[in-house]
């Protein structure tokens, strides 16, 4: 179905960059548009966990920078320029599920930046595969 939309979760990790590359190739094959999404949220205990964080620290700006750099280093200039870039405040799984409404496909890496490096499937990829309103592709690492 040409003219659809492929949503891909990006967090700057190697698995997410692999998912981005796969999603862009799929979009080129199908004629779908590509929406690259990154989400950010403050930790629940922001003040106690990170007492030395400067007041001017802007996690939304950092997320946008990570997304921009991920697209520019992973895709060619034409594909990177054509991608819709979405920066969302909130929980990553929920942000992806919200963006996936009406999408043709949701693409994520098998693991992102989290403390559970030994997990076979990351918490985000596991959650979206169970709750997505559209088909999901989990791009596996090496």
Short mmCIF file of N, CA, C and O in Angstrom, two decimals, residues 4-10 19-20 22-23 27 32-38 84 86 95-108 134-137:
data_model
loop_
_atom_site.label_atom_id
_atom_site.label_comp_id
_atom_site.label_asym_id
_atom_site.label_seq_id
_atom_site.Cartn_x
_atom_site.Cartn_y
_atom_site.Cartn_z
N UNK A 4 1.68 5.10 2.57
CA UNK A 4 1.53 4.91 4.00
C UNK A 4 2.65 5.59 4.76
O UNK A 4 3.40 6.41 4.22
N UNK A 5 2.77 5.23 6.03
CA UNK A 5 3.77 5.85 6.89
C UNK A 5 4.43 4.77 7.73
O UNK A 5 3.75 3.95 8.36
N UNK A 6 5.76 4.78 7.76
CA UNK A 6 6.54 3.88 8.59
C UNK A 6 7.11 4.69 9.74
O UNK A 6 7.78 5.70 9.52
N UNK A 7 6.84 4.25 10.97
CA UNK A 7 7.36 4.91 12.16
C UNK A 7 8.53 4.10 12.67
O UNK A 7 8.44 2.88 12.78
N UNK A 8 9.63 4.78 12.99
CA UNK A 8 10.80 4.08 13.53
C UNK A 8 11.26 4.78 14.80
O UNK A 8 11.36 6.00 14.84
N UNK A 9 11.50 3.98 15.84
CA UNK A 9 12.00 4.52 17.10
C UNK A 9 13.51 4.65 17.04
O UNK A 9 14.21 3.73 16.63
N UNK A 10 14.00 5.83 17.43
CA UNK A 10 15.44 6.12 17.40
C UNK A 10 15.85 6.66 18.76
O UNK A 10 15.20 7.54 19.30
N UNK A 19 17.75 -0.22 13.00
CA UNK A 19 16.31 -0.17 12.72
C UNK A 19 15.99 1.00 11.79
O UNK A 19 15.16 0.87 10.88
N UNK A 20 16.62 2.14 12.01
CA UNK A 20 16.42 3.31 11.16
C UNK A 20 16.82 3.01 9.72
O UNK A 20 16.09 3.33 8.78
N UNK A 22 17.00 0.08 8.28
CA UNK A 22 16.05 -0.90 7.73
C UNK A 22 14.74 -0.21 7.35
O UNK A 22 14.19 -0.45 6.27
N UNK A 23 14.25 0.65 8.24
CA UNK A 23 12.97 1.33 7.99
C UNK A 23 13.07 2.24 6.77
O UNK A 23 12.12 2.32 5.96
N UNK A 27 10.85 1.94 3.44
CA UNK A 27 10.07 3.09 2.94
C UNK A 27 10.41 3.35 1.47
O UNK A 27 9.51 3.66 0.67
N UNK A 32 6.30 4.46 1.12
CA UNK A 32 5.77 5.03 2.36
C UNK A 32 6.67 6.16 2.83
O UNK A 32 7.87 6.19 2.53
N UNK A 33 6.11 7.08 3.60
CA UNK A 33 6.93 8.11 4.22
C UNK A 33 7.58 7.52 5.47
O UNK A 33 7.12 6.51 6.00
N UNK A 34 8.65 8.16 5.92
CA UNK A 34 9.38 7.69 7.10
C UNK A 34 9.26 8.72 8.20
O UNK A 34 9.56 9.89 8.00
N UNK A 35 8.81 8.29 9.37
CA UNK A 35 8.73 9.14 10.55
C UNK A 35 9.67 8.58 11.60
O UNK A 35 9.46 7.49 12.12
N UNK A 36 10.74 9.32 11.90
CA UNK A 36 11.71 8.92 12.92
C UNK A 36 11.33 9.61 14.22
O UNK A 36 11.17 10.83 14.26
N UNK A 37 11.18 8.83 15.28
CA UNK A 37 10.69 9.36 16.55
C UNK A 37 11.67 9.08 17.67
O UNK A 37 12.21 7.97 17.78
N UNK A 38 11.90 10.09 18.49
CA UNK A 38 12.66 9.94 19.71
C UNK A 38 11.82 10.52 20.84
O UNK A 38 11.11 11.50 20.64
N UNK A 84 10.34 12.61 8.37
CA UNK A 84 9.72 13.47 9.37
C UNK A 84 10.38 13.17 10.70
O UNK A 84 10.53 12.01 11.08
N UNK A 86 10.29 13.54 14.74
CA UNK A 86 9.35 13.78 15.82
C UNK A 86 10.06 13.59 17.17
O UNK A 86 10.62 12.54 17.43
N UNK A 95 4.87 6.65 23.44
CA UNK A 95 5.08 7.60 22.34
C UNK A 95 5.07 6.86 21.00
O UNK A 95 4.48 7.33 20.02
N UNK A 96 5.72 5.70 20.96
CA UNK A 96 5.74 4.90 19.73
C UNK A 96 4.36 4.37 19.39
O UNK A 96 3.94 4.40 18.23
N UNK A 97 3.64 3.89 20.39
CA UNK A 97 2.29 3.37 20.14
C UNK A 97 1.36 4.48 19.65
O UNK A 97 0.54 4.26 18.74
N UNK A 98 1.47 5.66 20.23
CA UNK A 98 0.64 6.78 19.79
C UNK A 98 0.96 7.15 18.34
O UNK A 98 0.07 7.37 17.53
N UNK A 99 2.24 7.19 18.00
CA UNK A 99 2.65 7.54 16.65
C UNK A 99 2.26 6.45 15.64
O UNK A 99 2.03 6.74 14.47
N UNK A 100 2.17 5.22 16.10
CA UNK A 100 1.86 4.09 15.21
C UNK A 100 0.39 4.04 14.79
O UNK A 100 0.04 3.33 13.86
N UNK A 101 -0.46 4.82 15.45
CA UNK A 101 -1.88 4.84 15.05
C UNK A 101 -1.98 5.35 13.62
O UNK A 101 -1.52 6.43 13.30
N UNK A 102 -2.56 4.54 12.76
CA UNK A 102 -2.71 4.90 11.35
C UNK A 102 -1.47 4.63 10.51
O UNK A 102 -1.48 4.89 9.31
N UNK A 103 -0.40 4.13 11.12
CA UNK A 103 0.83 3.84 10.37
C UNK A 103 0.74 2.49 9.67
O UNK A 103 -0.05 1.62 10.07
N UNK A 104 1.54 2.32 8.65
CA UNK A 104 1.64 1.05 7.94
C UNK A 104 2.46 0.04 8.73
O UNK A 104 2.19 -1.15 8.73
N UNK A 105 3.50 0.58 9.42
CA UNK A 105 4.47 -0.28 10.08
C UNK A 105 5.17 0.49 11.19
O UNK A 105 5.40 1.70 11.06
N UNK A 106 5.51 -0.21 12.27
CA UNK A 106 6.32 0.34 13.35
C UNK A 106 7.61 -0.47 13.41
O UNK A 106 7.56 -1.70 13.42
N UNK A 107 8.75 0.22 13.43
CA UNK A 107 10.05 -0.45 13.42
C UNK A 107 10.85 -0.01 14.63
O UNK A 107 10.95 1.19 14.91
N UNK A 108 11.41 -0.97 15.35
CA UNK A 108 12.26 -0.69 16.51
C UNK A 108 13.45 -1.63 16.49
O UNK A 108 13.42 -2.69 15.88
N UNK A 134 -0.48 -1.48 14.67
CA UNK A 134 -0.09 -1.84 13.31
C UNK A 134 1.00 -2.91 13.39
O UNK A 134 1.52 -3.18 14.47
N UNK A 135 1.36 -3.52 12.27
CA UNK A 135 2.43 -4.51 12.30
C UNK A 135 3.74 -3.89 12.82
O UNK A 135 4.01 -2.70 12.61
N UNK A 136 4.56 -4.72 13.49
CA UNK A 136 5.83 -4.28 14.07
C UNK A 136 6.96 -5.13 13.52
O UNK A 136 6.82 -6.35 13.41
N UNK A 137 8.06 -4.47 13.20
CA UNK A 137 9.30 -5.17 12.86
C UNK A 137 10.32 -4.83 13.93
O UNK A 137 10.55 -3.66 14.22
#
